[in-house]
Short mmCIF file of N, CA and C in Angstrom, two decimals:
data_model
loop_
_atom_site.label_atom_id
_atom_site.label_comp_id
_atom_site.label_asym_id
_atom_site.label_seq_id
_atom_site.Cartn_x
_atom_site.Cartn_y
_atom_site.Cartn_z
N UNK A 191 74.49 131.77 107.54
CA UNK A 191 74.90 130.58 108.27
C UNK A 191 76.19 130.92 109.03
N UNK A 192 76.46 130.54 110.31
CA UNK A 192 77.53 130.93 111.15
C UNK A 192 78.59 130.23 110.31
N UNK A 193 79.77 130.80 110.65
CA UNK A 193 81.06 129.72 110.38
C UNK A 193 81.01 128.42 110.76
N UNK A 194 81.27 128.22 112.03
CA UNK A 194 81.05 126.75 112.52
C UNK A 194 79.92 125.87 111.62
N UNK A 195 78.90 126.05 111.35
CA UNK A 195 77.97 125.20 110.67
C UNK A 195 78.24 125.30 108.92
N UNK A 196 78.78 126.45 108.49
CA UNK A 196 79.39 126.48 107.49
C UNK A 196 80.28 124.97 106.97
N UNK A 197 80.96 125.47 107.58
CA UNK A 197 82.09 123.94 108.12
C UNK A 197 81.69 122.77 108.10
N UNK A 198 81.09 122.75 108.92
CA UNK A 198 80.19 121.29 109.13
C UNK A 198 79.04 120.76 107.89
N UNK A 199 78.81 121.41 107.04
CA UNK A 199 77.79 121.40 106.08
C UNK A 199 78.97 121.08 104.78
N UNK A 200 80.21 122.18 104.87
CA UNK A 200 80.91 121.52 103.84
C UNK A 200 81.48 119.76 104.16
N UNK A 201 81.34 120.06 105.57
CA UNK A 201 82.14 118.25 105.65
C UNK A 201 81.34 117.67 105.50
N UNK A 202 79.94 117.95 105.11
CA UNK A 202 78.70 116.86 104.21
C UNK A 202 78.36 116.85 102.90
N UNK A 203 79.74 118.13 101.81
CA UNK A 203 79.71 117.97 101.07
C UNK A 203 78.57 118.60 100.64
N UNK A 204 77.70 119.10 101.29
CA UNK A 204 76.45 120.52 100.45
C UNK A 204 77.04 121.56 99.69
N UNK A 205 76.80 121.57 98.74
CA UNK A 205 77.10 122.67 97.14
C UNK A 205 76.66 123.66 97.82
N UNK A 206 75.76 124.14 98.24
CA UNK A 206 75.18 125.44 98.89
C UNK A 206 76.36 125.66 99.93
N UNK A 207 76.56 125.00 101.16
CA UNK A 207 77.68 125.74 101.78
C UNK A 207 78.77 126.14 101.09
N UNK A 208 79.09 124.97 100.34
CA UNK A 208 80.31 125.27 99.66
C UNK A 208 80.34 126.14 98.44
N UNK A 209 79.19 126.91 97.66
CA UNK A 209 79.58 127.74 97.42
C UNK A 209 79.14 129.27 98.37
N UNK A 210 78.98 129.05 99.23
CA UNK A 210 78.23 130.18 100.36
C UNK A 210 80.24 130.74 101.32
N UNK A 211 80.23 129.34 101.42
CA UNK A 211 82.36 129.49 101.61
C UNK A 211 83.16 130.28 100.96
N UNK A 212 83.01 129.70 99.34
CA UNK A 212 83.65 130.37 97.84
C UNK A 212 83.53 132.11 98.62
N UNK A 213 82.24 132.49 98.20
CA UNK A 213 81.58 133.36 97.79
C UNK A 213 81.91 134.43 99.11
N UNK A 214 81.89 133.99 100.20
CA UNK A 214 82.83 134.59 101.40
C UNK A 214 83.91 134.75 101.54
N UNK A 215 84.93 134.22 101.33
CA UNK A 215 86.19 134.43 101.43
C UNK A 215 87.12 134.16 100.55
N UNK A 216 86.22 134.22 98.79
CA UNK A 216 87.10 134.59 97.47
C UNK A 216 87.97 135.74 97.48
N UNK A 217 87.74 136.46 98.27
CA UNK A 217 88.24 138.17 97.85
C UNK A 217 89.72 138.18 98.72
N UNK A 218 88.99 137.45 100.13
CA UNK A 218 90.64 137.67 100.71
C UNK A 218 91.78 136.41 100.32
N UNK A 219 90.96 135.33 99.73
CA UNK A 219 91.91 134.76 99.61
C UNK A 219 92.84 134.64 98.38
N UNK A 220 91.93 135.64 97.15
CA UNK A 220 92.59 135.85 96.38
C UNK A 220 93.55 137.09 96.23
N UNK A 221 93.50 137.87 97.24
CA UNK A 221 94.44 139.10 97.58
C UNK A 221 95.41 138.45 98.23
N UNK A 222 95.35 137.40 98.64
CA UNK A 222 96.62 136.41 99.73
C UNK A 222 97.28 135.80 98.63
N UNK A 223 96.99 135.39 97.50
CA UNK A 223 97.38 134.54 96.70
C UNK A 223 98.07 135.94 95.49
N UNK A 224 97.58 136.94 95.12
CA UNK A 224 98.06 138.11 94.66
C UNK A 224 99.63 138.52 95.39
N UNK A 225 99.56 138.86 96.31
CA UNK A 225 100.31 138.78 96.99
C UNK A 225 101.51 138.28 96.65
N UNK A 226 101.73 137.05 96.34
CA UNK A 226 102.58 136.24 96.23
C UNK A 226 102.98 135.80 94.28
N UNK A 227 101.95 135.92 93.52
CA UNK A 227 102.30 135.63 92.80
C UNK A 227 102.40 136.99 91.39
N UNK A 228 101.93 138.08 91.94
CA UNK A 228 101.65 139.43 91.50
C UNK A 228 100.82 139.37 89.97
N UNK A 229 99.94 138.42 89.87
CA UNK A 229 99.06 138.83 88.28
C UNK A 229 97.67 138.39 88.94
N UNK A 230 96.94 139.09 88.12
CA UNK A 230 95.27 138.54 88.51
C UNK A 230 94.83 137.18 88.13
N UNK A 231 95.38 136.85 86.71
CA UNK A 231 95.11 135.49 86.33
C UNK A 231 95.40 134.39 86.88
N UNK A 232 96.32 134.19 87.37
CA UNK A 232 97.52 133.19 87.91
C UNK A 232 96.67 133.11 89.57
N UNK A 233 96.51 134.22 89.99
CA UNK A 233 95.57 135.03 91.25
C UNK A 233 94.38 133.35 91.43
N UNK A 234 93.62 133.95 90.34
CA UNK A 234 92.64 133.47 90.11
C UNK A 234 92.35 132.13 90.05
N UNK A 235 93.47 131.70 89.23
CA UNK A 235 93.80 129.90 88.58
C UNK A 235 94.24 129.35 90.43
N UNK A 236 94.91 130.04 90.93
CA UNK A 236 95.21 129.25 92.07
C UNK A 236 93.96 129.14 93.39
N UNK A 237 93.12 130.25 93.22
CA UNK A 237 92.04 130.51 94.47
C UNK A 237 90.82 128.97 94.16
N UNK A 238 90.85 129.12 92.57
CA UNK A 238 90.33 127.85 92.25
C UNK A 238 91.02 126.38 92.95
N UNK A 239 92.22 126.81 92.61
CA UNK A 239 92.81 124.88 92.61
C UNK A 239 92.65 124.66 94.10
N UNK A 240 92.90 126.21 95.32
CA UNK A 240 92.78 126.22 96.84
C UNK A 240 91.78 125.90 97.17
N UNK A 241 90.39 126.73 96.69
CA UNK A 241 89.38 126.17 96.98
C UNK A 241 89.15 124.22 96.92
N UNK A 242 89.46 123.98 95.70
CA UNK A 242 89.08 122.61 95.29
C UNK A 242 90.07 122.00 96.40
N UNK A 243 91.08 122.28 96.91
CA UNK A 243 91.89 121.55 97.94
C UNK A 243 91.17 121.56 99.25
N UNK A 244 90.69 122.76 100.02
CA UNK A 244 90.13 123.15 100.75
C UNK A 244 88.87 122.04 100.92
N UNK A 245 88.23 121.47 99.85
CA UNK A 245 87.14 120.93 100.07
C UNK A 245 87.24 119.58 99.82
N UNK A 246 88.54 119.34 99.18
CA UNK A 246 89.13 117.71 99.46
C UNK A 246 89.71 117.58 101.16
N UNK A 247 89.87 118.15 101.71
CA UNK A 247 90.13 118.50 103.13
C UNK A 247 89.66 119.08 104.07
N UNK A 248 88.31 119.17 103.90
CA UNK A 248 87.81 120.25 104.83
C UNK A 248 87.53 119.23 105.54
N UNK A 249 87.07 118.43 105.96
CA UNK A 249 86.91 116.59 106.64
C UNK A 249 87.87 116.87 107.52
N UNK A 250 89.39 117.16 107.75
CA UNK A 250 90.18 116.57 108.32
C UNK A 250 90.49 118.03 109.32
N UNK A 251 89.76 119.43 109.10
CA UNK A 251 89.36 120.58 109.82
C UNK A 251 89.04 120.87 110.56
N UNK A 252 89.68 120.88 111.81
CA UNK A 252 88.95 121.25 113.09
C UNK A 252 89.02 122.59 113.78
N UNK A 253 87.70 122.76 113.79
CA UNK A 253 87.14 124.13 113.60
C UNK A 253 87.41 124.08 115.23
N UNK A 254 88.10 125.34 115.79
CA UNK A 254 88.82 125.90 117.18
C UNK A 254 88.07 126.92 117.06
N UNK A 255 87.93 128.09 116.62
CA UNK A 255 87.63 129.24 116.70
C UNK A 255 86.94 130.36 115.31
N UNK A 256 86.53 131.68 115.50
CA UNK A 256 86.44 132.10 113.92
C UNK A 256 87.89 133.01 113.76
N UNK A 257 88.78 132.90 113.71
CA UNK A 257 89.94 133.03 112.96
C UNK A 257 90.57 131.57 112.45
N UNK A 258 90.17 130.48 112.78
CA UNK A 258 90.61 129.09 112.74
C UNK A 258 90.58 128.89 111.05
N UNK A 259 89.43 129.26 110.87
CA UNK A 259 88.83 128.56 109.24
C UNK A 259 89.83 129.38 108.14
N UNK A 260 90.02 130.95 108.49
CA UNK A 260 90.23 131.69 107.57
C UNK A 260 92.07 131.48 107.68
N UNK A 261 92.58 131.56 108.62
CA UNK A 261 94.03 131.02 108.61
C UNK A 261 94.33 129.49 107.86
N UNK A 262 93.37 128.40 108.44
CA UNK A 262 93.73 127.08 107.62
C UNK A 262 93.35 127.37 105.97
N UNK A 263 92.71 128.56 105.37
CA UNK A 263 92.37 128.44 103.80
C UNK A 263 93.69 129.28 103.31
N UNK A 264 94.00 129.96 104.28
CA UNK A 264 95.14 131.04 104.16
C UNK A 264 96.37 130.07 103.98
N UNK A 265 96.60 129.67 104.64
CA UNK A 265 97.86 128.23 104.61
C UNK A 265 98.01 127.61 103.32
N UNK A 266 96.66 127.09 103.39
CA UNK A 266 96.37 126.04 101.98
C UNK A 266 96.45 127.44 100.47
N UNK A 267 96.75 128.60 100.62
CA UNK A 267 96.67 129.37 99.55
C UNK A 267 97.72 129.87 99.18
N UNK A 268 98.68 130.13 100.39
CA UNK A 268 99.94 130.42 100.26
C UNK A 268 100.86 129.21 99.73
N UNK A 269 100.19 128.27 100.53
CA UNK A 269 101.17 126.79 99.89
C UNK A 269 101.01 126.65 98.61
N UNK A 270 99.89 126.69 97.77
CA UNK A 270 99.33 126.68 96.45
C UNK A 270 100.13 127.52 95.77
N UNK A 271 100.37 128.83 96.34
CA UNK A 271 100.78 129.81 95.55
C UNK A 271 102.16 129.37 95.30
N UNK A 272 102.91 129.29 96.92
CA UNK A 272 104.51 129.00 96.23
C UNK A 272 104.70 127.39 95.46
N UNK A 273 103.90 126.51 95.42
CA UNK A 273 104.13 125.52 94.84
C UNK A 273 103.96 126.23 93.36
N UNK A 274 103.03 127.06 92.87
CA UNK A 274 102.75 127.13 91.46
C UNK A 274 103.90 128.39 91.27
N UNK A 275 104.63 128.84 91.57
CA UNK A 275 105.85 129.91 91.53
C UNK A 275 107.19 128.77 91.42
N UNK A 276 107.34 127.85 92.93
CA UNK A 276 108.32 126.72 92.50
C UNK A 276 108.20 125.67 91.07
N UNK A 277 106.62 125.25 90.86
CA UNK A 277 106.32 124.61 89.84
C UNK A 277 107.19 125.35 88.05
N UNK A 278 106.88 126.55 88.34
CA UNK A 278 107.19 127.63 86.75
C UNK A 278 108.80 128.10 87.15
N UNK A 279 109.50 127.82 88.03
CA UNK A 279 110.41 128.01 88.34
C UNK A 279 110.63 129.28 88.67
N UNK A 280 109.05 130.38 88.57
CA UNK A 280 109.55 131.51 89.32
C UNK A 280 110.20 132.34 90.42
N UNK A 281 110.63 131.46 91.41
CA UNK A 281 110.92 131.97 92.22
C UNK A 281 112.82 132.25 92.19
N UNK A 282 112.98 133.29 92.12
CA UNK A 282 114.33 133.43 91.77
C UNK A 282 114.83 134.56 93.08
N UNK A 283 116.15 134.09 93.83
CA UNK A 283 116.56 134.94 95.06
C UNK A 283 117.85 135.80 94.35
N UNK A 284 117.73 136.81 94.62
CA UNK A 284 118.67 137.96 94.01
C UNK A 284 119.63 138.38 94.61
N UNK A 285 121.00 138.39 94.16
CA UNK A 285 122.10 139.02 94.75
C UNK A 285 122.49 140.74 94.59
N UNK A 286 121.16 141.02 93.86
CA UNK A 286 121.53 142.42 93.33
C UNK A 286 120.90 143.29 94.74
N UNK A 287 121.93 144.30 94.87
CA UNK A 287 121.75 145.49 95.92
C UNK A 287 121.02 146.71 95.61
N UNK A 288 120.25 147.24 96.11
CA UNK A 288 120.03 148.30 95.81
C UNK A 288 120.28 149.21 97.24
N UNK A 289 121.06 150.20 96.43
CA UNK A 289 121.81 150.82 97.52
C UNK A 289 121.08 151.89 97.69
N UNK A 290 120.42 152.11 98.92
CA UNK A 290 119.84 153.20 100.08
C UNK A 290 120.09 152.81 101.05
N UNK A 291 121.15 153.63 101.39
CA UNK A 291 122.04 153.99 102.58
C UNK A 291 121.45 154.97 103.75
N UNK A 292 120.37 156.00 103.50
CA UNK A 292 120.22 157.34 103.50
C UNK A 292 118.41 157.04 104.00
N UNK A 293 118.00 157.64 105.24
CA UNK A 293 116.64 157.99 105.08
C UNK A 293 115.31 158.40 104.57
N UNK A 294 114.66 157.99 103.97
CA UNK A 294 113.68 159.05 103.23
C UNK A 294 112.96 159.02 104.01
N UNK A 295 111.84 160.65 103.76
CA UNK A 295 110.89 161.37 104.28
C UNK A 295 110.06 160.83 103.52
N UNK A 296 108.57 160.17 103.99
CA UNK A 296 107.63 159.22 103.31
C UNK A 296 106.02 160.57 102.99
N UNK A 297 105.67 160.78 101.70
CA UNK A 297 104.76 161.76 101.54
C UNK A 297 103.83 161.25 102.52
N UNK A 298 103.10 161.66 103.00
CA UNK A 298 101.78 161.76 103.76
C UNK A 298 100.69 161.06 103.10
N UNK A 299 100.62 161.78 101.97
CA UNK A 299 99.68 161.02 100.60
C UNK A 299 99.73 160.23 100.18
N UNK A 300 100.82 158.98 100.52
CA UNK A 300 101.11 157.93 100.46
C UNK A 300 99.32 156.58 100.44
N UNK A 301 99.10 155.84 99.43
CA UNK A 301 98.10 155.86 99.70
C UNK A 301 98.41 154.44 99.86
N UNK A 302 97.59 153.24 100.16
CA UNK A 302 97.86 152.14 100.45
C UNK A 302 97.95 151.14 98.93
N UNK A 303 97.11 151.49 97.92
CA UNK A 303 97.35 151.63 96.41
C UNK A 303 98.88 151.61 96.07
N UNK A 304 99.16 151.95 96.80
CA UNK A 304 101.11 152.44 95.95
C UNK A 304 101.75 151.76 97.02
N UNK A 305 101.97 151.23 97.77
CA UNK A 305 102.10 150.42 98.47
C UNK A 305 101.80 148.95 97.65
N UNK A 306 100.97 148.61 97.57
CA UNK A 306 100.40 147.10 96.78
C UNK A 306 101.55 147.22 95.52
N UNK A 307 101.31 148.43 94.81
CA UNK A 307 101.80 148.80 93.86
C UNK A 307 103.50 147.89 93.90
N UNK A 308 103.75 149.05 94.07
CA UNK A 308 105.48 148.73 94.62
C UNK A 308 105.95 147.50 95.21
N UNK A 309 105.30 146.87 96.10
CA UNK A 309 104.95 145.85 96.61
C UNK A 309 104.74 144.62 95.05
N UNK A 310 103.91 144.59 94.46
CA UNK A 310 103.52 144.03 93.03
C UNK A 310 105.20 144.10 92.31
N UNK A 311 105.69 145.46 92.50
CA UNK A 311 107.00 145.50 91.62
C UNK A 311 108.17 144.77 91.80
N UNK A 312 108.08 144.07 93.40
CA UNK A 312 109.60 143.66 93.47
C UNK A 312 110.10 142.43 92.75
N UNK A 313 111.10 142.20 92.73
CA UNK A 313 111.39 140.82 92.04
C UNK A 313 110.79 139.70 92.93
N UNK A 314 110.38 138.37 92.49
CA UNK A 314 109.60 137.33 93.14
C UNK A 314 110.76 136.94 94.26
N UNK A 315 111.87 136.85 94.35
CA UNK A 315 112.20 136.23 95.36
C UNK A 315 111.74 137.22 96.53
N UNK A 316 111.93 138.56 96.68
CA UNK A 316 112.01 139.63 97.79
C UNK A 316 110.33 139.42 97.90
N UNK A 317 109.59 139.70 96.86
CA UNK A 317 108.13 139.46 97.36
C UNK A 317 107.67 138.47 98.31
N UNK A 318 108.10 137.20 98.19
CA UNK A 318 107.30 136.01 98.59
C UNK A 318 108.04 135.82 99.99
N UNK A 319 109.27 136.49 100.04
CA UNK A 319 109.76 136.54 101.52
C UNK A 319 109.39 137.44 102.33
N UNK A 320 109.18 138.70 101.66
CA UNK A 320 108.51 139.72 102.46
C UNK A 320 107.24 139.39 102.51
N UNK A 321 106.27 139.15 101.95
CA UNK A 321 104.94 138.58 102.38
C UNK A 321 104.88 137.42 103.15
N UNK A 322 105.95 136.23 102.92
CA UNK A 322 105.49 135.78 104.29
C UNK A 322 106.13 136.13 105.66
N UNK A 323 106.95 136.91 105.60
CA UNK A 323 107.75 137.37 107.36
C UNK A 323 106.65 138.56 107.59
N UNK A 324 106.56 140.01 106.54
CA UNK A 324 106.03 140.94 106.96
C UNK A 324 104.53 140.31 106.85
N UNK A 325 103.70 139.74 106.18
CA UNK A 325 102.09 139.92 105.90
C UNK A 325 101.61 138.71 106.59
N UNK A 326 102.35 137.87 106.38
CA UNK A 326 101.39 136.48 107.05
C UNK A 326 102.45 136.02 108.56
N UNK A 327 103.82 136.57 108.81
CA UNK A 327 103.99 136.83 110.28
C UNK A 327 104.74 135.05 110.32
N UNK A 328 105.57 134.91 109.22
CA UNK A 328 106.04 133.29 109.02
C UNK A 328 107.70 134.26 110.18
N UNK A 329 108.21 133.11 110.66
CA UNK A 329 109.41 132.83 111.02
C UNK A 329 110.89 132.82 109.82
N UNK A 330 112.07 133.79 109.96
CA UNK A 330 112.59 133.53 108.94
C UNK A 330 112.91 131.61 109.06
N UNK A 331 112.80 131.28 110.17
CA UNK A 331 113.55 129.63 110.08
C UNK A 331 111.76 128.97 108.95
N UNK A 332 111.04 129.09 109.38
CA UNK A 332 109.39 128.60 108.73
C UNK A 332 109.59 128.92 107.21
N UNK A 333 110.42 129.83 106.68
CA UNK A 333 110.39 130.55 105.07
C UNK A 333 111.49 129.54 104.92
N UNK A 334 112.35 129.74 105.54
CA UNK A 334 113.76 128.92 105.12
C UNK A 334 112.73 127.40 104.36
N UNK A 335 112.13 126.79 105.77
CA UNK A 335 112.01 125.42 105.36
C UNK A 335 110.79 125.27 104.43
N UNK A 336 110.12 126.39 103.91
CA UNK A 336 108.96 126.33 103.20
C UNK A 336 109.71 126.57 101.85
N UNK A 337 110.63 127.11 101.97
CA UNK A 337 111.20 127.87 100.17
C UNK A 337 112.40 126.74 99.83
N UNK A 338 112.59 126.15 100.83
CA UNK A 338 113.92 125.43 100.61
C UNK A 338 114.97 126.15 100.63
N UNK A 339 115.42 127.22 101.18
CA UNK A 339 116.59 127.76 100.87
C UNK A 339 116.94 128.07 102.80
N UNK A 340 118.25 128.93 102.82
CA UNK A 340 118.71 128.84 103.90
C UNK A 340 118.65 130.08 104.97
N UNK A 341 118.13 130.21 106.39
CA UNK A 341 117.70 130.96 107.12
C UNK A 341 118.51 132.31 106.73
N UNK A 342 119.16 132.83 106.40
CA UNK A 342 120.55 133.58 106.25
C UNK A 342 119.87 134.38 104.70
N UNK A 343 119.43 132.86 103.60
CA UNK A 343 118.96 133.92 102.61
C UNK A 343 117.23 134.67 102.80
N UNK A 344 116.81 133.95 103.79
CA UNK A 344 115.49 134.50 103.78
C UNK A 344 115.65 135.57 104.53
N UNK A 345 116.30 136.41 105.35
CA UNK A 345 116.87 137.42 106.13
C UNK A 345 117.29 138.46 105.08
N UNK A 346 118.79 138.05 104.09
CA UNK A 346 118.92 138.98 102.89
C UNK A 346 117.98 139.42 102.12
N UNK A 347 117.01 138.49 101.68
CA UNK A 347 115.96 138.65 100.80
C UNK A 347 114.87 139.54 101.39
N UNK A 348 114.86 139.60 102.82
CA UNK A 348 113.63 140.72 103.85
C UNK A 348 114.14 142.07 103.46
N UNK A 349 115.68 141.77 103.79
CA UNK A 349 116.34 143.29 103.72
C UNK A 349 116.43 143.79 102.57
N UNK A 350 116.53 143.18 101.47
CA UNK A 350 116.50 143.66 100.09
C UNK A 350 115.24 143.94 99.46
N UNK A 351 114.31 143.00 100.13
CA UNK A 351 113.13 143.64 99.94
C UNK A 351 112.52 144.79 100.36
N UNK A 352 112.77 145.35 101.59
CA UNK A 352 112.67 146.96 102.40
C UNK A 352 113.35 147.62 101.70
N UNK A 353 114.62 147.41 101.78
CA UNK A 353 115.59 148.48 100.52
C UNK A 353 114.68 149.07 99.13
N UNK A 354 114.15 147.39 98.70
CA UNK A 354 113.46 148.16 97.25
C UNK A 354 112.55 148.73 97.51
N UNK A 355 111.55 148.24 98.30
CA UNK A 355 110.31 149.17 99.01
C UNK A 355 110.24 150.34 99.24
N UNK A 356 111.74 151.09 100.12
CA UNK A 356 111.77 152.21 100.29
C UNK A 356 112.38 153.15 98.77
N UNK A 357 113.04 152.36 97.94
CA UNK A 357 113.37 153.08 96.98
C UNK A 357 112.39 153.61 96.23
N UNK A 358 111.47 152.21 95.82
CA UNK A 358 110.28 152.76 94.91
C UNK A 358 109.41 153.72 95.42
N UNK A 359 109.23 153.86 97.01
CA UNK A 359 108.29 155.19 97.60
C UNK A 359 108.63 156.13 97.36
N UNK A 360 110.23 156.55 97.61
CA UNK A 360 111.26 157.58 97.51
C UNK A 360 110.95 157.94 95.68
N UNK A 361 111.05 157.21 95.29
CA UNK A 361 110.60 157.34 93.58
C UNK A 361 109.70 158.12 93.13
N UNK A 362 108.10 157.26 94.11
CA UNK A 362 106.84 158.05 93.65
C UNK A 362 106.68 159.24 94.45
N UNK A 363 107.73 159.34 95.40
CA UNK A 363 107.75 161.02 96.41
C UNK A 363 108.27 162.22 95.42
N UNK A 364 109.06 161.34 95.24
CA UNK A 364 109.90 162.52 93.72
C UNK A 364 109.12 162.73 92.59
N UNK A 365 108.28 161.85 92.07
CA UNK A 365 107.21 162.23 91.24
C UNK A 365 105.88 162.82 91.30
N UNK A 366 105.38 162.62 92.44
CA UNK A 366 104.20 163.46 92.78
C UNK A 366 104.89 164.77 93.12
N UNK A 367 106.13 164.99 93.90
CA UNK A 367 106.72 166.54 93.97
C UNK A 367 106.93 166.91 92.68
N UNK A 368 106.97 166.29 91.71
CA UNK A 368 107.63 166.70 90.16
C UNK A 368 105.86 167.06 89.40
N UNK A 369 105.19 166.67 89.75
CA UNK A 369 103.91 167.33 89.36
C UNK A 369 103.64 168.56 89.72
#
């Protein structure tokens, strides 16, 4: 079934589209929701509660294009996510530095795995700011007013997040050379 009629079948409330929807775009939207909250379970518990939002709202969806559908579930997943991070009070912004001053040379072998990885490792405040400026392409002023905090810390929190990024690569460069 095309997207567009996809759509239109969920705004009639058919179980078949709607799980034909699920079943299409579970994977990315639970790597969007990973992303942000770094466990599979939590992953999981939220792609559910998005979905179930998604289809209390799919009525009010107006389908523009096929990137249209997958950005409005994307929205509704990220919002899910930081509400259930603000909800547990996870989201914590860090004053701690990590000091790389100095360039590193990035292995070649670098695989996109260790990336996620490292990425998975940072503390939640640097994650959820770097995923939404670097991965989903938010505005630092759009993070400011989505996190509640102030344009200035969502900027520190980018940069501290690259800092750790490059440290932990620099890390696993030194350990695959140490093999």
């Amino acid at each position: 079934m095309e997207e567009k009629e996809l759509v239109q079948a969920c705004k009639r409330k058919k179980q078949a589209a709607q799980k034909q929807l699920y079943e299409r775009y579970y994977e990315i939207m639970f790597r969007t929701c990973f992303r942000y909250l770094g466990n599979s379970h939590d992953s999981e518990d939220i792609v559910v509660e998005g979905f179930l939002k998604i289809f209390e709202h799919i009525k009010k969806f107006e389908y523009r294009n096929s990137g249209s559908l997958k950005n409005w579930m994307k929205t509704i997943m990220i919002n899910e996510s930081l509400m259930h991070l603000r909800k547990n009070k996870r989201i914590l912004f860090s004053d701690d530095e990590y000091i790389l001053e100095q360039k590193y040379h990035i292995d070649e072998t670098l695989e996109i795995q260790d990336i996620h990885k490292a990425i998975a490792q940072m503390p939640i405040g640097y994650r959820t700011v770097f995923n939404m400026y670097v991965v989903e392409g938010y505005s630092h002023k759009e993070i400011a007013e989505s996190l509640n905090i102030s344009e200035q810390t969502s900027k520190s929190q980018l940069s501290r997040a690259k800092k750790f990024l490059q440290k932990m690569i620099k890390d696993l460069n030194y350990e695959r050379q140490a093999i």
